[in-house]
Amino acid sequence: MDIELMIQKAEKCVQQFDKKHNEIIEHNSKKVLDAFIKCNVGNQHLGHSSGYGYDDIARDKLEELYATVFDAEAALVRQQIISGTHAITLALSGNLNPGEELVYLGTPYDTLQTVIGHNNNLPGTLSKAGIKYREFDLDYENFQINDILSFISAETKIIAIQRSRGYSWRNSLTIEMLEKLITPIKEKFPDKIIFVDNCYGEMTDKLEPTNIGADLIAGSLIKNLGSGLVPNGGYVVGKEELVENAAYKLTVPGCGREVGASITDNRPYYEALFLSPMIVGEALKGAVFAASMLEQIGFEVSPAPTAKRADIIQAINMKNSENLIAFCQGIQSNSPIDSYALPMPSPMPGYDCDIIMAAGSFIQGSTIELSADAPLREPFTAYMQGGLNYYHVKYAIINTIKDMYAKGLI
Ligand SMILES: *Cc1c(COP(=O)(O)O)cnc(C)c1O
């Protein structure tokens, strides 16, 4: 194994990727700065509040800023939203009444399947609230739009699409593909709501789903838009009425967005959004480097090193559990926090097999920071994402590969 030669090749891939992607970083950096200026964000907006949170100008301005960045009517950006799953659940449950139907194009992310409740008997699911559910078996490469249009029924209220691959071996939906889905659906069904799970997709392209017809989107603030700085939270962005309905679920009917104090300073929320085009770029470059290095060793990777990327996830088929565990342990031991911890596969709620997670991050569970997760099952796929600094990812991958080589695994 000539690791120096491999590094040279991988860096060429990164340069090739950069040539196209730098334009997106520049475009999005300008978009975000313009939004800050247009919204007149001032020092008075960076603080926190208490109690009910009436007239919390920091929170209200942050929501105005998010709406502006996403070119949408309204936004709900809250510390009380505990995760991406929570944000998505608010968007869906706030806009679905008993008897109405949710249609998912493709299989939803694991935790959302639990929320929808078609495969469990938990209290509080959409299912238990009388919401109907059907799933369209979406071919991500080559879908037949007419099949989708005829799948949608009179009862369908929301059509939901997941932008990112999540933790499955499929292509992410690029903005172009999303547009090919959304435009004809909107033409035939202008009154139905198009919802996009935007997790992991933010700032990977010049446009966001709201620019191409999505009515409502949601995501996590410890992923792309958190830049490793935001301590917690989630967002829902879209049409005024739909966002207000989500806010009624988060707080209470009648109060909606008017309440909910910013318990901690809003400064990192603003700063993270400002930096996110660049940080997402760093993570993407890291993913390109990792894909090239691991592909050169002989592992199957998705996406391919220089392919167009629509999210920050890099899937790597590690062939067996020993490689998978060694890879995740290598990422952990090259992390700024908890480098001394040795991650081991263990059971996790909601999964039918053990999971191993490498997360040496400043913010617990933050996946815009370098991290890797994997279910211990065939085909032993590792999902690596994040990296606040390309050189951190590069160094971590090189060291991990060297360790695996020394152990005789590769
Ligand atoms: C991460 C993720 C979620 C859920 O977000 P959490 O913050 O982990 O609850 C939902 N959908 C997709 C595609 C994701 O990547």
PDB file of C-alpha atoms in Angstrom, residues 27-324:
ATOM      1  CA  HIS A  27     -23.100  31.858  -3.999  1.00  0.00           C
ATOM      2  CA  ASN A  28     -24.476  30.712  -0.641  1.00  0.00           C
ATOM      3  CA  SER A  29     -22.107  32.895   1.381  1.00  0.00           C
ATOM      4  CA  LYS A  30     -23.401  35.903  -0.521  1.00  0.00           C
ATOM      5  CA  LYS A  31     -27.007  34.756  -0.158  1.00  0.00           C
ATOM      6  CA  VAL A  32     -26.633  34.464   3.615  1.00  0.00           C
ATOM      7  CA  LEU A  33     -24.796  37.786   4.004  1.00  0.00           C
ATOM      8  CA  ASP A  34     -27.425  39.553   1.887  1.00  0.00           C
ATOM      9  CA  ALA A  35     -30.124  38.114   4.165  1.00  0.00           C
ATOM     10  CA  PHE A  36     -28.343  39.395   7.303  1.00  0.00           C
ATOM     11  CA  ILE A  37     -28.132  42.849   5.759  1.00  0.00           C
ATOM     12  CA  LYS A  38     -31.706  42.845   4.474  1.00  0.00           C
ATOM     13  CA  CYS A  39     -33.011  41.802   7.908  1.00  0.00           C
ATOM     14  CA  ASN A  40     -30.929  44.454   9.695  1.00  0.00           C
ATOM     15  CA  VAL A  41     -29.532  41.990  12.213  1.00  0.00           C
ATOM     16  CA  GLY A  42     -28.009  43.961  15.084  1.00  0.00           C
ATOM     17  CA  ASN A  43     -26.093  43.289  18.255  1.00  0.00           C
ATOM     18  CA  GLN A  44     -29.388  43.484  20.160  1.00  0.00           C
ATOM     19  CA  HIS A  45     -30.525  40.293  18.405  1.00  0.00           C
ATOM     20  CA  LEU A  46     -27.766  38.045  19.698  1.00  0.00           C
ATOM     21  CA  GLY A  47     -29.008  37.610  23.268  1.00  0.00           C
ATOM     22  CA  HIS A  48     -31.525  35.504  25.140  1.00  0.00           C
ATOM     23  CA  SER A  49     -34.791  35.933  27.040  1.00  0.00           C
ATOM     24  CA  SER A  50     -36.754  34.307  29.861  1.00  0.00           C
ATOM     25  CA  GLY A  51     -40.181  33.238  31.049  1.00  0.00           C
ATOM     26  CA  TYR A  52     -42.885  33.181  28.383  1.00  0.00           C
ATOM     27  CA  GLY A  53     -40.526  34.736  25.898  1.00  0.00           C
ATOM     28  CA  TYR A  54     -42.945  37.464  24.766  1.00  0.00           C
ATOM     29  CA  ASP A  55     -41.261  39.995  22.474  1.00  0.00           C
ATOM     30  CA  ASP A  56     -38.090  37.932  22.215  1.00  0.00           C
ATOM     31  CA  ILE A  57     -36.532  40.051  19.466  1.00  0.00           C
ATOM     32  CA  ALA A  58     -33.541  37.737  19.068  1.00  0.00           C
ATOM     33  CA  ARG A  59     -35.744  34.723  18.371  1.00  0.00           C
ATOM     34  CA  ASP A  60     -38.093  36.670  16.095  1.00  0.00           C
ATOM     35  CA  LYS A  61     -35.223  38.150  14.072  1.00  0.00           C
ATOM     36  CA  LEU A  62     -33.585  34.749  13.708  1.00  0.00           C
ATOM     37  CA  GLU A  63     -36.829  33.394  12.263  1.00  0.00           C
ATOM     38  CA  GLU A  64     -37.093  36.340   9.887  1.00  0.00           C
ATOM     39  CA  LEU A  65     -33.514  35.638   8.805  1.00  0.00           C
ATOM     40  CA  TYR A  66     -34.197  31.949   8.167  1.00  0.00           C
ATOM     41  CA  ALA A  67     -37.301  32.799   6.142  1.00  0.00           C
ATOM     42  CA  THR A  68     -35.210  35.233   4.081  1.00  0.00           C
ATOM     43  CA  VAL A  69     -32.356  32.772   3.465  1.00  0.00           C
ATOM     44  CA  PHE A  70     -34.829  30.099   2.369  1.00  0.00           C
ATOM     45  CA  ASP A  71     -36.906  32.570   0.332  1.00  0.00           C
ATOM     46  CA  ALA A  72     -39.997  31.504   2.279  1.00  0.00           C
ATOM     47  CA  GLU A  73     -42.891  33.261   4.018  1.00  0.00           C
ATOM     48  CA  ALA A  74     -42.132  32.156   7.555  1.00  0.00           C
ATOM     49  CA  ALA A  75     -39.853  30.167   9.823  1.00  0.00           C
ATOM     50  CA  LEU A  76     -39.959  28.469  13.202  1.00  0.00           C
ATOM     51  CA  VAL A  77     -36.402  28.204  14.564  1.00  0.00           C
ATOM     52  CA  ARG A  78     -36.411  27.111  18.180  1.00  0.00           C
ATOM     53  CA  GLN A  79     -34.293  25.846  21.023  1.00  0.00           C
ATOM     54  CA  GLN A  80     -37.393  23.950  22.175  1.00  0.00           C
ATOM     55  CA  ILE A  81     -37.233  21.782  19.056  1.00  0.00           C
ATOM     56  CA  ILE A  82     -35.088  18.947  20.363  1.00  0.00           C
ATOM     57  CA  SER A  83     -34.018  17.299  17.108  1.00  0.00           C
ATOM     58  CA  GLY A  84     -34.581  16.973  13.388  1.00  0.00           C
ATOM     59  CA  THR A  85     -37.150  14.259  14.016  1.00  0.00           C
ATOM     60  CA  HIS A  86     -39.023  16.655  16.313  1.00  0.00           C
ATOM     61  CA  ALA A  87     -38.987  19.453  13.703  1.00  0.00           C
ATOM     62  CA  ILE A  88     -40.279  17.108  10.998  1.00  0.00           C
ATOM     63  CA  THR A  89     -42.926  15.711  13.346  1.00  0.00           C
ATOM     64  CA  LEU A  90     -44.178  19.234  14.135  1.00  0.00           C
ATOM     65  CA  ALA A  91     -44.382  20.083  10.438  1.00  0.00           C
ATOM     66  CA  LEU A  92     -46.351  16.922   9.670  1.00  0.00           C
ATOM     67  CA  SER A  93     -48.577  16.575  12.737  1.00  0.00           C
ATOM     68  CA  GLY A  94     -49.371  20.309  12.799  1.00  0.00           C
ATOM     69  CA  ASN A  95     -50.750  20.087   9.285  1.00  0.00           C
ATOM     70  CA  LEU A  96     -52.579  16.757   9.295  1.00  0.00           C
ATOM     71  CA  ASN A  97     -56.063  16.222  10.709  1.00  0.00           C
ATOM     72  CA  PRO A  98     -57.725  12.888  11.466  1.00  0.00           C
ATOM     73  CA  GLY A  99     -58.800  11.163   8.243  1.00  0.00           C
ATOM     74  CA  GLU A 100     -56.275  13.014   6.102  1.00  0.00           C
ATOM     75  CA  GLU A 101     -53.483  11.119   4.412  1.00  0.00           C
ATOM     76  CA  LEU A 102     -49.721  11.452   4.417  1.00  0.00           C
ATOM     77  CA  VAL A 103     -47.961  10.026   1.366  1.00  0.00           C
ATOM     78  CA  TYR A 104     -44.217   9.476   1.538  1.00  0.00           C
ATOM     79  CA  LEU A 105     -42.291   9.167  -1.713  1.00  0.00           C
ATOM     80  CA  GLY A 106     -39.637   6.647  -0.682  1.00  0.00           C
ATOM     81  CA  THR A 107     -39.027   5.157   2.745  1.00  0.00           C
ATOM     82  CA  PRO A 108     -38.789   7.700   5.562  1.00  0.00           C
ATOM     83  CA  TYR A 109     -35.833   7.938   7.928  1.00  0.00           C
ATOM     84  CA  ASP A 110     -35.906   5.328  10.738  1.00  0.00           C
ATOM     85  CA  THR A 111     -37.051   7.596  13.562  1.00  0.00           C
ATOM     86  CA  LEU A 112     -39.871   8.989  11.403  1.00  0.00           C
ATOM     87  CA  GLN A 113     -41.210   5.546  10.682  1.00  0.00           C
ATOM     88  CA  THR A 114     -41.707   5.248  14.419  1.00  0.00           C
ATOM     89  CA  VAL A 115     -43.427   8.652  14.529  1.00  0.00           C
ATOM     90  CA  ILE A 116     -45.737   7.755  11.655  1.00  0.00           C
ATOM     91  CA  GLY A 117     -46.552   4.584  13.541  1.00  0.00           C
ATOM     92  CA  HIS A 118     -47.580   2.292  10.704  1.00  0.00           C
ATOM     93  CA  ASN A 119     -45.164  -0.346  12.051  1.00  0.00           C
ATOM     94  CA  ASN A 120     -45.743  -0.002  15.798  1.00  0.00           C
ATOM     95  CA  ASN A 121     -48.410   0.442  18.431  1.00  0.00           C
ATOM     96  CA  LEU A 122     -46.911   3.353  20.388  1.00  0.00           C
ATOM     97  CA  PRO A 123     -49.127   6.091  21.798  1.00  0.00           C
ATOM     98  CA  GLY A 124     -48.914   9.525  20.188  1.00  0.00           C
ATOM     99  CA  THR A 125     -48.066   8.430  16.655  1.00  0.00           C
ATOM    100  CA  LEU A 126     -49.658   9.970  13.557  1.00  0.00           C
ATOM    101  CA  SER A 127     -51.392   6.653  13.075  1.00  0.00           C
ATOM    102  CA  LYS A 128     -52.956   6.826  16.550  1.00  0.00           C
ATOM    103  CA  ALA A 129     -54.181  10.340  15.713  1.00  0.00           C
ATOM    104  CA  GLY A 130     -56.196   8.899  12.833  1.00  0.00           C
ATOM    105  CA  ILE A 131     -53.871  10.012  10.078  1.00  0.00           C
ATOM    106  CA  LYS A 132     -53.682   7.695   7.108  1.00  0.00           C
ATOM    107  CA  TYR A 133     -50.380   6.721   5.592  1.00  0.00           C
ATOM    108  CA  ARG A 134     -49.175   5.260   2.320  1.00  0.00           C
ATOM    109  CA  GLU A 135     -45.666   4.926   0.926  1.00  0.00           C
ATOM    110  CA  PHE A 136     -44.738   5.122  -2.757  1.00  0.00           C
ATOM    111  CA  ASP A 137     -41.839   2.859  -3.680  1.00  0.00           C
ATOM    112  CA  LEU A 138     -39.685   5.576  -5.245  1.00  0.00           C
ATOM    113  CA  ASP A 139     -36.986   4.723  -7.755  1.00  0.00           C
ATOM    114  CA  TYR A 140     -34.512   7.478  -6.923  1.00  0.00           C
ATOM    115  CA  GLU A 141     -32.681   7.306 -10.250  1.00  0.00           C
ATOM    116  CA  ASN A 142     -35.515   7.023 -12.671  1.00  0.00           C
ATOM    117  CA  PHE A 143     -39.026   7.549 -11.367  1.00  0.00           C
ATOM    118  CA  GLN A 144     -42.166   7.497 -13.471  1.00  0.00           C
ATOM    119  CA  ILE A 145     -43.978  10.700 -12.578  1.00  0.00           C
ATOM    120  CA  ASN A 146     -47.323   9.407 -13.869  1.00  0.00           C
ATOM    121  CA  ASP A 147     -47.217   6.521 -11.407  1.00  0.00           C
ATOM    122  CA  ILE A 148     -46.668   9.025  -8.612  1.00  0.00           C
ATOM    123  CA  LEU A 149     -49.483  11.298  -9.799  1.00  0.00           C
ATOM    124  CA  SER A 150     -51.942   8.414  -9.889  1.00  0.00           C
ATOM    125  CA  PHE A 151     -50.785   7.234  -6.436  1.00  0.00           C
ATOM    126  CA  ILE A 152     -51.904  10.527  -4.864  1.00  0.00           C
ATOM    127  CA  SER A 153     -55.536  10.376  -3.762  1.00  0.00           C
ATOM    128  CA  ALA A 154     -58.300  12.814  -2.842  1.00  0.00           C
ATOM    129  CA  GLU A 155     -57.522  12.156   0.830  1.00  0.00           C
ATOM    130  CA  THR A 156     -53.824  12.953   0.436  1.00  0.00           C
ATOM    131  CA  LYS A 157     -52.985  16.170   2.279  1.00  0.00           C
ATOM    132  CA  ILE A 158     -49.190  16.058   2.442  1.00  0.00           C
ATOM    133  CA  ILE A 159     -46.706  14.535   0.022  1.00  0.00           C
ATOM    134  CA  ALA A 160     -43.390  14.097   1.822  1.00  0.00           C
ATOM    135  CA  ILE A 161     -39.964  13.631   0.253  1.00  0.00           C
ATOM    136  CA  GLN A 162     -36.590  13.040   1.923  1.00  0.00           C
ATOM    137  CA  ARG A 163     -33.763  14.926   0.234  1.00  0.00           C
ATOM    138  CA  SER A 164     -30.853  13.045   1.785  1.00  0.00           C
ATOM    139  CA  ARG A 165     -30.030   9.370   1.523  1.00  0.00           C
ATOM    140  CA  GLY A 166     -30.152   9.248   5.316  1.00  0.00           C
ATOM    141  CA  TYR A 167     -28.694   5.972   6.444  1.00  0.00           C
ATOM    142  CA  SER A 168     -29.516   3.905   3.399  1.00  0.00           C
ATOM    143  CA  TRP A 169     -27.617   2.934   0.272  1.00  0.00           C
ATOM    144  CA  ARG A 170     -29.431   5.079  -2.243  1.00  0.00           C
ATOM    145  CA  ASN A 171     -28.704   8.281  -4.067  1.00  0.00           C
ATOM    146  CA  SER A 172     -29.679  11.545  -2.462  1.00  0.00           C
ATOM    147  CA  LEU A 173     -32.134  13.680  -4.387  1.00  0.00           C
ATOM    148  CA  THR A 174     -30.438  16.593  -6.082  1.00  0.00           C
ATOM    149  CA  ILE A 175     -32.337  19.854  -6.419  1.00  0.00           C
ATOM    150  CA  GLU A 176     -32.830  19.041 -10.129  1.00  0.00           C
ATOM    151  CA  MET A 177     -34.409  15.679  -9.257  1.00  0.00           C
ATOM    152  CA  LEU A 178     -36.533  17.229  -6.521  1.00  0.00           C
ATOM    153  CA  GLU A 179     -37.779  19.807  -9.001  1.00  0.00           C
ATOM    154  CA  LYS A 180     -38.738  17.061 -11.454  1.00  0.00           C
ATOM    155  CA  LEU A 181     -40.821  15.514  -8.694  1.00  0.00           C
ATOM    156  CA  ILE A 182     -42.340  18.662  -7.227  1.00  0.00           C
ATOM    157  CA  THR A 183     -43.262  20.640 -10.365  1.00  0.00           C
ATOM    158  CA  PRO A 184     -45.673  18.121 -11.925  1.00  0.00           C
ATOM    159  CA  ILE A 185     -47.225  17.272  -8.545  1.00  0.00           C
ATOM    160  CA  LYS A 186     -47.853  20.976  -7.886  1.00  0.00           C
ATOM    161  CA  GLU A 187     -49.301  21.424 -11.371  1.00  0.00           C
ATOM    162  CA  LYS A 188     -51.812  18.640 -10.940  1.00  0.00           C
ATOM    163  CA  PHE A 189     -52.484  19.159  -7.220  1.00  0.00           C
ATOM    164  CA  PRO A 190     -51.908  22.849  -6.413  1.00  0.00           C
ATOM    165  CA  ASP A 191     -53.700  22.546  -3.051  1.00  0.00           C
ATOM    166  CA  LYS A 192     -51.735  19.638  -1.646  1.00  0.00           C
ATOM    167  CA  ILE A 193     -48.749  20.301   0.581  1.00  0.00           C
ATOM    168  CA  ILE A 194     -45.271  19.290  -0.540  1.00  0.00           C
ATOM    169  CA  PHE A 195     -43.055  18.675   2.461  1.00  0.00           C
ATOM    170  CA  VAL A 196     -39.294  18.050   2.199  1.00  0.00           C
ATOM    171  CA  ASP A 197     -37.171  16.520   4.969  1.00  0.00           C
ATOM    172  CA  ASN A 198     -34.174  18.784   4.388  1.00  0.00           C
ATOM    173  CA  CYS A 199     -31.793  17.137   6.910  1.00  0.00           C
ATOM    174  CA  TYR A 200     -28.189  16.944   5.653  1.00  0.00           C
ATOM    175  CA  GLY A 201     -29.057  18.729   2.399  1.00  0.00           C
ATOM    176  CA  GLU A 202     -28.780  22.375   3.476  1.00  0.00           C
ATOM    177  CA  MET A 203     -26.205  24.492   1.631  1.00  0.00           C
ATOM    178  CA  THR A 204     -24.992  21.619  -0.569  1.00  0.00           C
ATOM    179  CA  ASP A 205     -26.506  23.381  -3.579  1.00  0.00           C
ATOM    180  CA  LYS A 206     -27.316  26.936  -4.626  1.00  0.00           C
ATOM    181  CA  LEU A 207     -31.026  26.339  -4.220  1.00  0.00           C
ATOM    182  CA  GLU A 208     -33.039  24.890  -1.363  1.00  0.00           C
ATOM    183  CA  PRO A 209     -36.322  22.967  -1.753  1.00  0.00           C
ATOM    184  CA  THR A 210     -38.306  26.127  -0.935  1.00  0.00           C
ATOM    185  CA  ASN A 211     -36.798  27.758  -4.054  1.00  0.00           C
ATOM    186  CA  ILE A 212     -38.288  25.074  -6.278  1.00  0.00           C
ATOM    187  CA  GLY A 213     -41.817  24.767  -4.994  1.00  0.00           C
ATOM    188  CA  ALA A 214     -41.685  22.925  -1.655  1.00  0.00           C
ATOM    189  CA  ASP A 215     -44.356  24.357   0.663  1.00  0.00           C
ATOM    190  CA  LEU A 216     -42.742  23.279   3.900  1.00  0.00           C
ATOM    191  CA  ILE A 217     -39.322  21.942   4.933  1.00  0.00           C
ATOM    192  CA  ALA A 218     -37.701  21.002   8.222  1.00  0.00           C
ATOM    193  CA  GLY A 219     -34.321  20.059   9.609  1.00  0.00           C
ATOM    194  CA  SER A 220     -31.961  19.812  12.542  1.00  0.00           C
ATOM    195  CA  LEU A 221     -29.661  22.515  13.882  1.00  0.00           C
ATOM    196  CA  ILE A 222     -26.967  20.070  14.943  1.00  0.00           C
ATOM    197  CA  LYS A 223     -26.430  19.157  11.307  1.00  0.00           C
ATOM    198  CA  ASN A 224     -25.539  21.405   8.353  1.00  0.00           C
ATOM    199  CA  LEU A 225     -26.852  24.748   9.598  1.00  0.00           C
ATOM    200  CA  GLY A 226     -25.402  24.322  13.086  1.00  0.00           C
ATOM    201  CA  SER A 227     -21.773  24.539  11.967  1.00  0.00           C
ATOM    202  CA  GLY A 228     -20.743  22.721  15.151  1.00  0.00           C
ATOM    203  CA  LEU A 229     -21.637  25.849  17.131  1.00  0.00           C
ATOM    204  CA  VAL A 230     -25.361  25.617  17.765  1.00  0.00           C
ATOM    205  CA  PRO A 231     -26.041  23.792  21.049  1.00  0.00           C
ATOM    206  CA  ASN A 232     -29.414  22.365  19.952  1.00  0.00           C
ATOM    207  CA  GLY A 233     -32.589  23.032  18.007  1.00  0.00           C
ATOM    208  CA  GLY A 234     -34.452  22.558  14.793  1.00  0.00           C
ATOM    209  CA  TYR A 235     -36.245  24.563  12.129  1.00  0.00           C
ATOM    210  CA  VAL A 236     -39.429  24.505  10.091  1.00  0.00           C
ATOM    211  CA  VAL A 237     -39.593  26.877   7.113  1.00  0.00           C
ATOM    212  CA  GLY A 238     -42.287  27.489   4.512  1.00  0.00           C
ATOM    213  CA  LYS A 239     -45.740  28.960   3.915  1.00  0.00           C
ATOM    214  CA  GLU A 240     -46.970  31.218   6.712  1.00  0.00           C
ATOM    215  CA  GLU A 241     -50.059  29.192   7.605  1.00  0.00           C
ATOM    216  CA  LEU A 242     -48.243  25.850   7.556  1.00  0.00           C
ATOM    217  CA  VAL A 243     -45.428  27.134   9.781  1.00  0.00           C
ATOM    218  CA  GLU A 244     -47.982  28.615  12.185  1.00  0.00           C
ATOM    219  CA  ASN A 245     -49.727  25.243  12.392  1.00  0.00           C
ATOM    220  CA  ALA A 246     -46.402  23.602  13.266  1.00  0.00           C
ATOM    221  CA  ALA A 247     -45.880  26.281  15.949  1.00  0.00           C
ATOM    222  CA  TYR A 248     -49.305  25.450  17.444  1.00  0.00           C
ATOM    223  CA  LYS A 249     -48.021  21.912  17.925  1.00  0.00           C
ATOM    224  CA  LEU A 250     -44.740  23.071  19.429  1.00  0.00           C
ATOM    225  CA  THR A 251     -46.368  25.474  21.909  1.00  0.00           C
ATOM    226  CA  VAL A 252     -50.158  25.658  22.089  1.00  0.00           C
ATOM    227  CA  PRO A 253     -53.028  26.685  19.798  1.00  0.00           C
ATOM    228  CA  GLY A 254     -53.499  30.427  20.048  1.00  0.00           C
ATOM    229  CA  CYS A 255     -49.988  31.202  21.257  1.00  0.00           C
ATOM    230  CA  GLY A 256     -47.920  29.642  18.491  1.00  0.00           C
ATOM    231  CA  ARG A 257     -44.760  31.565  17.699  1.00  0.00           C
ATOM    232  CA  GLU A 258     -45.449  34.365  20.203  1.00  0.00           C
ATOM    233  CA  VAL A 259     -44.071  32.337  23.112  1.00  0.00           C
ATOM    234  CA  GLY A 260     -41.038  30.196  23.852  1.00  0.00           C
ATOM    235  CA  ALA A 261     -38.061  31.948  25.412  1.00  0.00           C
ATOM    236  CA  SER A 262     -34.550  31.707  24.005  1.00  0.00           C
ATOM    237  CA  ILE A 263     -32.989  30.197  27.115  1.00  0.00           C
ATOM    238  CA  THR A 264     -29.479  30.466  25.763  1.00  0.00           C
ATOM    239  CA  ASP A 265     -27.880  33.221  23.683  1.00  0.00           C
ATOM    240  CA  ASN A 266     -28.861  33.329  20.035  1.00  0.00           C
ATOM    241  CA  ARG A 267     -25.360  34.371  18.963  1.00  0.00           C
ATOM    242  CA  PRO A 268     -24.221  30.889  17.885  1.00  0.00           C
ATOM    243  CA  TYR A 269     -27.462  30.387  15.922  1.00  0.00           C
ATOM    244  CA  TYR A 270     -26.697  33.461  13.822  1.00  0.00           C
ATOM    245  CA  GLU A 271     -23.000  32.809  13.532  1.00  0.00           C
ATOM    246  CA  ALA A 272     -23.532  29.175  12.544  1.00  0.00           C
ATOM    247  CA  LEU A 273     -25.922  30.113   9.751  1.00  0.00           C
ATOM    248  CA  PHE A 274     -23.432  32.725   8.561  1.00  0.00           C
ATOM    249  CA  LEU A 275     -20.617  30.146   8.446  1.00  0.00           C
ATOM    250  CA  SER A 276     -22.666  27.194   7.181  1.00  0.00           C
ATOM    251  CA  PRO A 277     -21.922  27.557   3.434  1.00  0.00           C
ATOM    252  CA  MET A 278     -18.205  27.248   4.186  1.00  0.00           C
ATOM    253  CA  ILE A 279     -18.497  24.556   6.870  1.00  0.00           C
ATOM    254  CA  VAL A 280     -20.714  22.383   4.661  1.00  0.00           C
ATOM    255  CA  GLY A 281     -18.044  22.845   1.974  1.00  0.00           C
ATOM    256  CA  GLU A 282     -15.362  21.577   4.359  1.00  0.00           C
ATOM    257  CA  ALA A 283     -17.466  18.517   5.209  1.00  0.00           C
ATOM    258  CA  LEU A 284     -18.064  17.816   1.517  1.00  0.00           C
ATOM    259  CA  LYS A 285     -14.360  18.070   0.706  1.00  0.00           C
ATOM    260  CA  GLY A 286     -13.632  15.667   3.554  1.00  0.00           C
ATOM    261  CA  ALA A 287     -16.205  13.234   2.180  1.00  0.00           C
ATOM    262  CA  VAL A 288     -14.601  13.399  -1.273  1.00  0.00           C
ATOM    263  CA  PHE A 289     -11.174  12.685   0.210  1.00  0.00           C
ATOM    264  CA  ALA A 290     -12.512   9.764   2.273  1.00  0.00           C
ATOM    265  CA  ALA A 291     -14.403   8.310  -0.699  1.00  0.00           C
ATOM    266  CA  SER A 292     -11.318   8.381  -2.888  1.00  0.00           C
ATOM    267  CA  MET A 293      -9.000   6.863  -0.258  1.00  0.00           C
ATOM    268  CA  LEU A 294     -11.392   4.057   0.658  1.00  0.00           C
ATOM    269  CA  GLU A 295     -12.246   3.346  -2.961  1.00  0.00           C
ATOM    270  CA  GLN A 296      -8.546   3.028  -3.757  1.00  0.00           C
ATOM    271  CA  ILE A 297      -8.239   0.407  -1.019  1.00  0.00           C
ATOM    272  CA  GLY A 298     -11.047  -1.543  -2.680  1.00  0.00           C
ATOM    273  CA  PHE A 299     -14.165  -0.618  -0.733  1.00  0.00           C
ATOM    274  CA  GLU A 300     -17.336   0.266  -2.590  1.00  0.00           C
ATOM    275  CA  VAL A 301     -18.321   3.883  -1.873  1.00  0.00           C
ATOM    276  CA  SER A 302     -21.444   5.930  -2.504  1.00  0.00           C
ATOM    277  CA  PRO A 303     -21.424   8.604  -3.774  1.00  0.00           C
ATOM    278  CA  ALA A 304     -18.374   8.131  -5.997  1.00  0.00           C
ATOM    279  CA  PRO A 305     -15.553  10.547  -5.073  1.00  0.00           C
ATOM    280  CA  THR A 306     -16.231  13.293  -7.600  1.00  0.00           C
ATOM    281  CA  ALA A 307     -19.963  12.709  -8.132  1.00  0.00           C
ATOM    282  CA  LYS A 308     -22.343  15.610  -7.586  1.00  0.00           C
ATOM    283  CA  ARG A 309     -23.366  15.609  -3.936  1.00  0.00           C
ATOM    284  CA  ALA A 310     -26.778  16.464  -2.542  1.00  0.00           C
ATOM    285  CA  ASP A 311     -25.988  15.794   1.109  1.00  0.00           C
ATOM    286  CA  ILE A 312     -22.936  15.471   3.353  1.00  0.00           C
ATOM    287  CA  ILE A 313     -23.137  11.693   3.874  1.00  0.00           C
ATOM    288  CA  GLN A 314     -20.496   9.300   2.571  1.00  0.00           C
ATOM    289  CA  ALA A 315     -21.470   5.629   2.611  1.00  0.00           C
ATOM    290  CA  ILE A 316     -18.674   3.054   2.541  1.00  0.00           C
ATOM    291  CA  ASN A 317     -19.234  -0.667   2.253  1.00  0.00           C
ATOM    292  CA  MET A 318     -16.674  -2.045   4.706  1.00  0.00           C
ATOM    293  CA  LYS A 319     -17.220  -5.717   3.737  1.00  0.00           C
ATOM    294  CA  ASN A 320     -17.121  -7.149   7.274  1.00  0.00           C
ATOM    295  CA  SER A 321     -17.728  -6.187  10.890  1.00  0.00           C
ATOM    296  CA  GLU A 322     -14.013  -6.072  11.828  1.00  0.00           C
ATOM    297  CA  ASN A 323     -13.334  -3.392   9.206  1.00  0.00           C
ATOM    298  CA  LEU A 324     -16.448  -1.494  10.166  1.00  0.00           C
TER     299      LEU A 324
END
